[in-house]
mmCIF file of C-alpha atoms and ligand atoms in Angstrom:
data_model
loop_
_atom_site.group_PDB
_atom_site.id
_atom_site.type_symbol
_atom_site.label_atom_id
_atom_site.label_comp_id
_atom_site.label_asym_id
_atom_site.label_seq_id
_atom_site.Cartn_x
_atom_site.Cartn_y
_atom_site.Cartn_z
ATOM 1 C CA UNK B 255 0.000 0.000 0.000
ATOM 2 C CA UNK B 256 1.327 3.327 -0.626
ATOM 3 C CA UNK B 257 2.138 6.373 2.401
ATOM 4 C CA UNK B 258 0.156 8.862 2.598
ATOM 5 C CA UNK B 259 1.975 12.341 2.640
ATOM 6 C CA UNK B 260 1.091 15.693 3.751
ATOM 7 C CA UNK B 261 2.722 18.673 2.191
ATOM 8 C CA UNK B 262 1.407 21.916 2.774
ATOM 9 C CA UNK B 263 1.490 24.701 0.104
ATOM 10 C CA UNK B 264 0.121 27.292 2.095
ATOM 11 C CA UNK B 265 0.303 30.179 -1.286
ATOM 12 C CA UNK B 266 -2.547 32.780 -1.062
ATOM 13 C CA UNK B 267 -0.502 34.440 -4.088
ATOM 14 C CA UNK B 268 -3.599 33.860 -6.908
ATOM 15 C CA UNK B 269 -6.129 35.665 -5.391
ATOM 16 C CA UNK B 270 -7.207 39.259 -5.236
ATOM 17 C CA UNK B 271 -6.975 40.368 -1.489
ATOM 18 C CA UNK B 272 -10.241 40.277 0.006
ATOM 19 C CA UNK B 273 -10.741 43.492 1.143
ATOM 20 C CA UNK B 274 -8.266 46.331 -0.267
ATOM 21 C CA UNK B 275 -5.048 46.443 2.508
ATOM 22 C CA UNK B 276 -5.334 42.338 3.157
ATOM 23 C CA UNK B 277 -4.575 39.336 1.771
ATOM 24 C CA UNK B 278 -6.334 35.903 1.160
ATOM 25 C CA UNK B 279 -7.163 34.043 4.059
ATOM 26 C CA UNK B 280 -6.844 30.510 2.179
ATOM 27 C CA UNK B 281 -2.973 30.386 3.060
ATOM 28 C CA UNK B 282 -3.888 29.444 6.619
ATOM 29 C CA UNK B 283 -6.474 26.073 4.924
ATOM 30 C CA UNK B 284 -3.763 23.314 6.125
ATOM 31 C CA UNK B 285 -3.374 24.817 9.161
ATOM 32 C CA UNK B 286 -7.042 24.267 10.007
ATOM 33 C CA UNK B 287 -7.192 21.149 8.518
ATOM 34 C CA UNK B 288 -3.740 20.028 10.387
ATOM 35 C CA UNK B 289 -5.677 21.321 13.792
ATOM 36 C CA UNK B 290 -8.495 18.977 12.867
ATOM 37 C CA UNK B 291 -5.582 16.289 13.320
ATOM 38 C CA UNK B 292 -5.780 15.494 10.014
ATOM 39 C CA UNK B 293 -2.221 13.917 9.512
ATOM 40 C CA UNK B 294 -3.113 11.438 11.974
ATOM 41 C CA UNK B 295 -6.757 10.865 10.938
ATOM 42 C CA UNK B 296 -5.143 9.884 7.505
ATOM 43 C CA UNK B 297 -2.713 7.910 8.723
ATOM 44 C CA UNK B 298 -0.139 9.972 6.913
ATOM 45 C CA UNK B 299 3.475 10.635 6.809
ATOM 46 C CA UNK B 300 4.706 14.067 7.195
ATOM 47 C CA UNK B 301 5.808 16.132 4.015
ATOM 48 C CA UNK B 302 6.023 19.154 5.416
ATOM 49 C CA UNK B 303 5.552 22.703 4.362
ATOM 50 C CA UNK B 304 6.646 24.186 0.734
ATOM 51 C CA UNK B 305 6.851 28.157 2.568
ATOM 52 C CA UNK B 306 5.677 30.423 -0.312
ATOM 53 C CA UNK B 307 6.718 34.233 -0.512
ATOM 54 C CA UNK B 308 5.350 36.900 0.518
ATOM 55 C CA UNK B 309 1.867 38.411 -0.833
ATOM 56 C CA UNK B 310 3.124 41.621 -2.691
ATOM 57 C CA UNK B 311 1.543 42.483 -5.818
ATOM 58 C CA UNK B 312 3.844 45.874 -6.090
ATOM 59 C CA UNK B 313 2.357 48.111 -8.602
ATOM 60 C CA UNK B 314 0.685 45.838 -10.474
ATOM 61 C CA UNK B 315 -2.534 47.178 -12.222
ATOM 62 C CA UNK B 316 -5.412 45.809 -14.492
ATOM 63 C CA UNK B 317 -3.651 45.039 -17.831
ATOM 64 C CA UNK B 318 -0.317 43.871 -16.539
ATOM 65 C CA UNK B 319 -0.848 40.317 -16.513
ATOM 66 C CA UNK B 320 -0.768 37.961 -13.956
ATOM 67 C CA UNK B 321 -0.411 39.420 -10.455
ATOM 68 C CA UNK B 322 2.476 37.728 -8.360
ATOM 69 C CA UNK B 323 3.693 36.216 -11.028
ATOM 70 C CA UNK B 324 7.165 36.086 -10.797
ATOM 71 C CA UNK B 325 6.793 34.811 -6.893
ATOM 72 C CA UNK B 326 4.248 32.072 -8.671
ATOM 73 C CA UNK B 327 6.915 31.302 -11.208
ATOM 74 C CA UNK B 328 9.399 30.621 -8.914
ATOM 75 C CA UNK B 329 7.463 28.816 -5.990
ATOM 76 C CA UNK B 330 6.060 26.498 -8.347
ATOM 77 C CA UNK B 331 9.002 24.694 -8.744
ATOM 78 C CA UNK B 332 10.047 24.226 -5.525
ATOM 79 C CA UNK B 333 6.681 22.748 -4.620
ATOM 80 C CA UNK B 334 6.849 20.556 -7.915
ATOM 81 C CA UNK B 335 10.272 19.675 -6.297
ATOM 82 C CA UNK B 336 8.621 18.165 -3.319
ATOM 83 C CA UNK B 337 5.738 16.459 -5.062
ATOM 84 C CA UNK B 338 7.441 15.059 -7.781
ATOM 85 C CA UNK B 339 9.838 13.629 -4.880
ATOM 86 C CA UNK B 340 7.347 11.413 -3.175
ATOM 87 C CA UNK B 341 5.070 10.252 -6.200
ATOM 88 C CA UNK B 342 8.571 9.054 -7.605
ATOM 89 C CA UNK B 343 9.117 6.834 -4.492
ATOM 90 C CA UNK B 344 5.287 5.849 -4.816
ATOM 91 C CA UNK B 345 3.830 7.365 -1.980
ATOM 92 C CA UNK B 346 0.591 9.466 -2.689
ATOM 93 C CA UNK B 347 0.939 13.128 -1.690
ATOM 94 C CA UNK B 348 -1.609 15.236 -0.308
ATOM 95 C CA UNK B 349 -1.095 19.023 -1.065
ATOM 96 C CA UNK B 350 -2.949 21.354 1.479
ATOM 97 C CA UNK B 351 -2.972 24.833 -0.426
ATOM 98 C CA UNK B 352 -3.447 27.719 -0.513
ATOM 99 C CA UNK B 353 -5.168 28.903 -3.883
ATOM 100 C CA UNK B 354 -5.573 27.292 -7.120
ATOM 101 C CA UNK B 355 -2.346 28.240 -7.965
ATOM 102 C CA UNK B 356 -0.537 25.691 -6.535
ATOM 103 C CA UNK B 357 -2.099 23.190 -8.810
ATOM 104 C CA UNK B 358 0.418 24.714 -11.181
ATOM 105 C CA UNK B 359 3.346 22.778 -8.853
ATOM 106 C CA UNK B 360 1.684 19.707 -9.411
ATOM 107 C CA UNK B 361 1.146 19.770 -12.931
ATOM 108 C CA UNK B 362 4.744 20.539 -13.167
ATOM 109 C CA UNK B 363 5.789 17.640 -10.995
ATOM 110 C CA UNK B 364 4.379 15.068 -13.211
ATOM 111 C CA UNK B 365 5.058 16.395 -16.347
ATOM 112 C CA UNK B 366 8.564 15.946 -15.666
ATOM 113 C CA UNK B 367 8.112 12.417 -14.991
ATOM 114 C CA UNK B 368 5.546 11.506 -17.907
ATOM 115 C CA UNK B 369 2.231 12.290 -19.250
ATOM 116 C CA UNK B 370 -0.625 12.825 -16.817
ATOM 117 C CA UNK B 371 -4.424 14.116 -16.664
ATOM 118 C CA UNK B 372 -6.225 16.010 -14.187
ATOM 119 C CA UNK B 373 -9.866 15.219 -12.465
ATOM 120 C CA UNK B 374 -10.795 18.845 -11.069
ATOM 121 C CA UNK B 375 -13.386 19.135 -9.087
ATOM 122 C CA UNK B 376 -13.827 22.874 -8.587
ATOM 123 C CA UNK B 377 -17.017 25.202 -8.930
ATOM 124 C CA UNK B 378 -15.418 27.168 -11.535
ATOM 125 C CA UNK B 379 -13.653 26.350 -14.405
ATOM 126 C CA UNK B 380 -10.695 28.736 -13.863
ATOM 127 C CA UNK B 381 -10.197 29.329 -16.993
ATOM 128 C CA UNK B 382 -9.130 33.290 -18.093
ATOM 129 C CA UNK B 383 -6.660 33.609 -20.659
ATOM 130 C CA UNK B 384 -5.529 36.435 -22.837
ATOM 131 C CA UNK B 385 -7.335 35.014 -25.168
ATOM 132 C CA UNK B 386 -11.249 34.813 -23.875
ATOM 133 C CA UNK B 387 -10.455 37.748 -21.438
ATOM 134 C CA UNK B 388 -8.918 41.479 -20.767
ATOM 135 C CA UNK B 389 -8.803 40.773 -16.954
ATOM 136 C CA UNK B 390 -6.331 38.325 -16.825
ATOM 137 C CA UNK B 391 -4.893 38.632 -13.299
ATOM 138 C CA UNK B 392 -5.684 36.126 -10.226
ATOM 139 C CA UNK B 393 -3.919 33.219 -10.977
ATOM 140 C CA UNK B 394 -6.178 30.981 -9.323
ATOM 141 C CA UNK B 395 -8.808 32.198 -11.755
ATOM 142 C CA UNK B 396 -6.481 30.844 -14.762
ATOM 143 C CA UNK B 397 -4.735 28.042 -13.429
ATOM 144 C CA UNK B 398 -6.557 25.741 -16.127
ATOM 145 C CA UNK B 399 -5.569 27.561 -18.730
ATOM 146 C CA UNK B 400 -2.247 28.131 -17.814
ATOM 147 C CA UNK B 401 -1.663 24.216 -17.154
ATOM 148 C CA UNK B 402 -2.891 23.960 -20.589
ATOM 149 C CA UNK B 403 -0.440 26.059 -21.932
ATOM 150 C CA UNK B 404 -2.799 29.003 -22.489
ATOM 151 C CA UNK B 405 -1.199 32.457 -21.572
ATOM 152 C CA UNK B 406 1.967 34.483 -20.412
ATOM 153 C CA UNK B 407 5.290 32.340 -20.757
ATOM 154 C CA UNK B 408 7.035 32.617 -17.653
ATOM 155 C CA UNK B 409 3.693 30.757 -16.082
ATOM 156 C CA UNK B 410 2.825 28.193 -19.068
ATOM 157 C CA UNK B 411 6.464 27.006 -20.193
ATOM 158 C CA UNK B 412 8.057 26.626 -16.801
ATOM 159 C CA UNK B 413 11.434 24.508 -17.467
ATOM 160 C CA UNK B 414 10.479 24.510 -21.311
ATOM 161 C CA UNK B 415 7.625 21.974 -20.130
ATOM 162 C CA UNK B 416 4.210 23.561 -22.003
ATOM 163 C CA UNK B 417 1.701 22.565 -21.982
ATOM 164 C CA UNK B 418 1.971 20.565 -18.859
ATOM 165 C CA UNK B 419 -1.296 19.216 -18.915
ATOM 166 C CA UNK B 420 -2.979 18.080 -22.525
ATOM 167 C CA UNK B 421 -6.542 19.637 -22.982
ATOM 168 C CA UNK B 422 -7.639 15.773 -24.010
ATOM 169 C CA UNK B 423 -6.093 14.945 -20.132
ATOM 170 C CA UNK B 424 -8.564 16.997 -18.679
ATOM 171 C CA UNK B 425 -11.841 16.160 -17.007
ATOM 172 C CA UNK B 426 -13.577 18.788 -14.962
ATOM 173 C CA UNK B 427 -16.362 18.001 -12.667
ATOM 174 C CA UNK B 428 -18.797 20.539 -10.735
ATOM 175 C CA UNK B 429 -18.669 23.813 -12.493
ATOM 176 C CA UNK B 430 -22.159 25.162 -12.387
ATOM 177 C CA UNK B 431 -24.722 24.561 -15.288
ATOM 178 C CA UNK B 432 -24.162 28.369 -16.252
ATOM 179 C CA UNK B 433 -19.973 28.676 -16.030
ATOM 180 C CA UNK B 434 -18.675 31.169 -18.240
ATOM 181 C CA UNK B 435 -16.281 29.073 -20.395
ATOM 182 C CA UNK B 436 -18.333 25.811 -20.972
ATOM 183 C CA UNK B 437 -18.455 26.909 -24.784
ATOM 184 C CA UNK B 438 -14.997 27.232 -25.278
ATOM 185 C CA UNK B 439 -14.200 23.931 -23.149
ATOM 186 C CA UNK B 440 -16.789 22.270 -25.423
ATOM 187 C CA UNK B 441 -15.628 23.794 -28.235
ATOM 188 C CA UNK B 442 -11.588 22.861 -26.704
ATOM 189 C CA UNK B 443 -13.362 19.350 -26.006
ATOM 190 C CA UNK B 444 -12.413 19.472 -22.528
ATOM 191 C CA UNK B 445 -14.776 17.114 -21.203
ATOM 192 C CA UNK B 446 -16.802 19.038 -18.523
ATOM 193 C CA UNK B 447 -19.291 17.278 -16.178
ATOM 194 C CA UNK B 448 -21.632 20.092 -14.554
ATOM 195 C CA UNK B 449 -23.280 20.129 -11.301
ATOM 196 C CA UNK B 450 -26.839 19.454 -13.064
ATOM 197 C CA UNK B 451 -25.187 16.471 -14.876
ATOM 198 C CA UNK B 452 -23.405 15.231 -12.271
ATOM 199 C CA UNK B 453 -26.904 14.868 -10.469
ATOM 200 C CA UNK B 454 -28.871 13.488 -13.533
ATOM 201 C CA UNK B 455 -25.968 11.215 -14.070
ATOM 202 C CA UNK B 456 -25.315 10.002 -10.511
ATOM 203 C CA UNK B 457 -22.147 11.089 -8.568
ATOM 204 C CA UNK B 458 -20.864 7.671 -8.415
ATOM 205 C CA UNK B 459 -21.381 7.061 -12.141
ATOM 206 C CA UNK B 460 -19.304 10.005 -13.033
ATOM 207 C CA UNK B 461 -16.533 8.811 -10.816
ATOM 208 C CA UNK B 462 -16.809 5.810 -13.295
ATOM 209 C CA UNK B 463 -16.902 7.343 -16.203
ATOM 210 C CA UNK B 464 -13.808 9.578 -15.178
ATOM 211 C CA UNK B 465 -11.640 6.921 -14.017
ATOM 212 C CA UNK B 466 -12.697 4.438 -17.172
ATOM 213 C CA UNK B 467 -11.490 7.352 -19.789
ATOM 214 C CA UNK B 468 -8.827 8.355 -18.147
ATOM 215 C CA UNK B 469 -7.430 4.774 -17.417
ATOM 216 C CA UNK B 470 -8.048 4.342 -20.809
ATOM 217 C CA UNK B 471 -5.549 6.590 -22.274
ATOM 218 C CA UNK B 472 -1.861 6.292 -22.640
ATOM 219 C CA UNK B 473 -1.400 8.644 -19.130
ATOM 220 C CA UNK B 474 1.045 7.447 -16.770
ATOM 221 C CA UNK B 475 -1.588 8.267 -14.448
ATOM 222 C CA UNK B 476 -3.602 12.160 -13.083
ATOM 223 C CA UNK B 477 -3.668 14.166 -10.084
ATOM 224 C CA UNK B 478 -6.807 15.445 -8.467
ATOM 225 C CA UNK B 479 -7.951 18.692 -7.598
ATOM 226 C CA UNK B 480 -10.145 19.559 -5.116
ATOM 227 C CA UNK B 481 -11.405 23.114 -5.246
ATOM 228 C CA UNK B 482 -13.486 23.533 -1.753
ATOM 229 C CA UNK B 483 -15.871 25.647 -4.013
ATOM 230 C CA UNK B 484 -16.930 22.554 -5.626
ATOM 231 C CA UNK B 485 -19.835 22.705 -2.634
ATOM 232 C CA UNK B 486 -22.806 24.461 -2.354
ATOM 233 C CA UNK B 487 -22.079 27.635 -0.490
ATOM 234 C CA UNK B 488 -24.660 26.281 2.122
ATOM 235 C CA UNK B 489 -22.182 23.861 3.427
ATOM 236 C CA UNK B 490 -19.322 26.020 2.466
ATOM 237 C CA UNK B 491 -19.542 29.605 2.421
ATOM 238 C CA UNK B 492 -15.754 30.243 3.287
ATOM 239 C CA UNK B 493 -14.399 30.562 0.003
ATOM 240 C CA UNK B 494 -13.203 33.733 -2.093
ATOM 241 C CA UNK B 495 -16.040 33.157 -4.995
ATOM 242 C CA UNK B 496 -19.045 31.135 -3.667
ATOM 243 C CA UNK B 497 -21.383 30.445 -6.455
ATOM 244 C CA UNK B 498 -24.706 28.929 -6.085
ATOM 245 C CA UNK B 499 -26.002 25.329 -6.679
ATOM 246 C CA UNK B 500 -22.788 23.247 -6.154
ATOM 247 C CA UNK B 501 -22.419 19.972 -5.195
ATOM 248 C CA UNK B 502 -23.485 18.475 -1.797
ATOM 249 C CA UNK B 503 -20.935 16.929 0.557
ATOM 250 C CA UNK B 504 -22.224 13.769 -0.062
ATOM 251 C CA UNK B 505 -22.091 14.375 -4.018
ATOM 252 C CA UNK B 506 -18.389 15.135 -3.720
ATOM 253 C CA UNK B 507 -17.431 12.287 -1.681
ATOM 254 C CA UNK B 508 -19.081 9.703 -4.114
ATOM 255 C CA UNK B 509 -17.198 11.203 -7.173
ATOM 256 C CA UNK B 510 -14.022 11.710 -4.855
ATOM 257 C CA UNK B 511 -13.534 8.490 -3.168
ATOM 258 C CA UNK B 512 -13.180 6.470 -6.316
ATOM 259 C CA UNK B 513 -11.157 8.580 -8.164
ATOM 260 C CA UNK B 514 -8.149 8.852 -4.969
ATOM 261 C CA UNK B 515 -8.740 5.090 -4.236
ATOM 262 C CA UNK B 516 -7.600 4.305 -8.251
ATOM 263 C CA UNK B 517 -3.989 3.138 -8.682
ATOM 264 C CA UNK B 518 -3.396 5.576 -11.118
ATOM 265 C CA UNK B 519 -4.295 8.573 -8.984
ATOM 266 C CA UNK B 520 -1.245 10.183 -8.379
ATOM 267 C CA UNK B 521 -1.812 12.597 -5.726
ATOM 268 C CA UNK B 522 -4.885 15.179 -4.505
ATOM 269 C CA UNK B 523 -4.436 19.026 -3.395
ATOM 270 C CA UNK B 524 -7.199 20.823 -1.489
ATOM 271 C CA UNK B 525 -7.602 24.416 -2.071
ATOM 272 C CA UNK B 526 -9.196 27.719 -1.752
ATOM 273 C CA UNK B 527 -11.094 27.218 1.939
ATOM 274 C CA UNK B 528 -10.463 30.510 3.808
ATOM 275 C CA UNK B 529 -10.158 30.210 7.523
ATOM 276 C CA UNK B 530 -10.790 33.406 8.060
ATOM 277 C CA UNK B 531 -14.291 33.832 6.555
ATOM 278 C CA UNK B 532 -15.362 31.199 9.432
ATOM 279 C CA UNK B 533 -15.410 31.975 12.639
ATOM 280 C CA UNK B 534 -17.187 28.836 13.714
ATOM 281 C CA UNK B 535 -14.043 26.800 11.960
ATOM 282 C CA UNK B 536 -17.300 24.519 10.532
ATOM 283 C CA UNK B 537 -15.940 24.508 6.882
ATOM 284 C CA UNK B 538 -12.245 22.750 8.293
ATOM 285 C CA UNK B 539 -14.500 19.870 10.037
ATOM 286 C CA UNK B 540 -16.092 19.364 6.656
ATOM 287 C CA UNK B 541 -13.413 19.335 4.585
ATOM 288 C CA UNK B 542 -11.305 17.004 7.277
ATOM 289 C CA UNK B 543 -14.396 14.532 7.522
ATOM 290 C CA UNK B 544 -15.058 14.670 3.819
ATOM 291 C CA UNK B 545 -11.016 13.835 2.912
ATOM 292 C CA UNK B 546 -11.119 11.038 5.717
ATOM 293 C CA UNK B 547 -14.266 9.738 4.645
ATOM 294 C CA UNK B 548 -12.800 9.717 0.710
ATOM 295 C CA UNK B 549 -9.031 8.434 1.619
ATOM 296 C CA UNK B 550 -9.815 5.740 4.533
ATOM 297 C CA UNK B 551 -9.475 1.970 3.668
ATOM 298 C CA UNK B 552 -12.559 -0.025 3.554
HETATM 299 N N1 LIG N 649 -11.793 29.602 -6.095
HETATM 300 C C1 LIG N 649 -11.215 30.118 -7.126
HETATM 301 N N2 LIG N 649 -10.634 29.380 -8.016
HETATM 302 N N3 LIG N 649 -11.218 31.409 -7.223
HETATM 303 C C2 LIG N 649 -10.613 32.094 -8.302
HETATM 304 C C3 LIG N 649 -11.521 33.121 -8.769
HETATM 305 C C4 LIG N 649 -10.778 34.308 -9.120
HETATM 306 C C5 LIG N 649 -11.675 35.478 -9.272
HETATM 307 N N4 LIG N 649 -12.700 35.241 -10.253
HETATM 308 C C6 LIG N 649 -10.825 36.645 -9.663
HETATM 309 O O1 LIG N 649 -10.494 36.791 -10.799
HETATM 310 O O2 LIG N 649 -10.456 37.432 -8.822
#
């Protein structure tokens, strides 16, 4: 059986700060999850923490790009160093972020070792580019698109690796019925699974369908990311962009579990819960329960 390891990527650098003067809250997410003893309840190993730089977007403004960017470019790396580490000795790393961002250091990870997809499960499809957009900025918005090779260089063709994801690799699950790219991914033939299909189709049969197309290519295997705006912002309000109708908990976990119990999953990262838009702390039980109840043996 493969070790479970805990890294924590604790980068709030792809989001807009919440309220002018501050800075994203969802850099403190594996903290909360840690304190809900986590490790432990996942029997894991520790992989410690990938420290990101500091949140300082300078003078950036509208129509300069990515914000950050040169701090993304060159923590992403460094936590693609760490990842790529432990899925090469065959344990299964679990990245606590942190923003969407950071799916960027595992996209990088395994395309240096081989060809691999991506199941996202995320609420949004994150994917701004130059070329569907003029407000190309938050990272975490983009991060799709820039795995995909889609936008400015020193983000897409890190180490000379674009794309580092192939759009035919990708399979995204849970954007809502009304997201803003679905015609370009359909027109891209990313395969997209929305919320309202996910429930006509069955959560469980998704998970299926996922795992059978993806297992059926020549991939050396795919990561998952998990995007705690996935669910409804009834059950999980703490996040920078909640969006109506999303999944339930118990949606998630029957498209989740399968897909992190497959041999060929490589990995999983958790991302975009902010700590600090809940006082109560309710959204880190959730997501602890929810990535016990997904990762636990049988
Ligand atoms: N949970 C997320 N992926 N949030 C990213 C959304 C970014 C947001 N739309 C912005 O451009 O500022």
């Amino acid at each position: 059986m493969r070790r479970t390891v805990l890294i924590d990527a604790p980068s709030n650098l792809g989001l807009r700060p919440p309220v002018p003067g501050t800075v994203p809250g969802c850099c403190k997410l594996a903290g909360a999850l840690r304190e809900q003893r986590l490790l432990e309840r996942l029997g894991a190993q520790e992989g410690g923490v990938v420290v990101p730089p500091r949140y300082d977007r300078g003078p950036w403004r509208d129509g300069d790009g990515v914000f950050n960017a040169a701090a993304i470019a060159g923590y992403t790396p460094r936590l693609a160093d760490r990842i790529e580490k432990h899925v090469r000795a065959g344990d299964f790393p679990v990245v606590l972020g942190g923003d969407c961002s950071i799916q960027l250091g595992a996209a990088l990870a395994l395309r240096r070792i081989g060809r691999y997809g991506v199941a996202a499960l995320d609420g949004s499809a994150d994917f701004r580019h130059p070329g569907n957009s003029t407000r190309v900025g938050a990272a975490a918005g983009e991060e799709l698109a820039l795995a995909t090779g889609r936008g400015q260089q020193d983000l897409t063709d890190l180490e000379g690796l674009r794309p580092y994801v192939r759009d035919e690799d990708v399979r995204l699950i849970g954007i809502r019925d009304d997201d803003e790219y679905r015609a370009e991914l359909a027109e891209l033939k990313i395969p997209v699974t929305t919320v309202g299909e996910v429930r006509r189709q069955g959560a469980g049969e998704v998970a299926h369908r996922c795992l059978a197309s993806l297992e059926a290519h020549a991939l050396n295997g795919f990561w998952v990311h998990f995007d705690a705006d996935v669910l409804d912002p009834t059950v999980m309000p703490a996040v920078d962009s909640p969006d109506p109708d999303g999944l339930t908990v118990e949606e998630a976990h029957d498209v989740l579990r399968p897909l992190v119990r497959s041999p060929r999953c490589a990995g999983l990262n958790v991302t975009v819960y902010d700590p600090d838009l809940d006082q109560e702390g309710e959204g880190a039980v959730l997501l602890a329960g929810l990535l016990e109840s997904a990762l636990a043996q049988p």
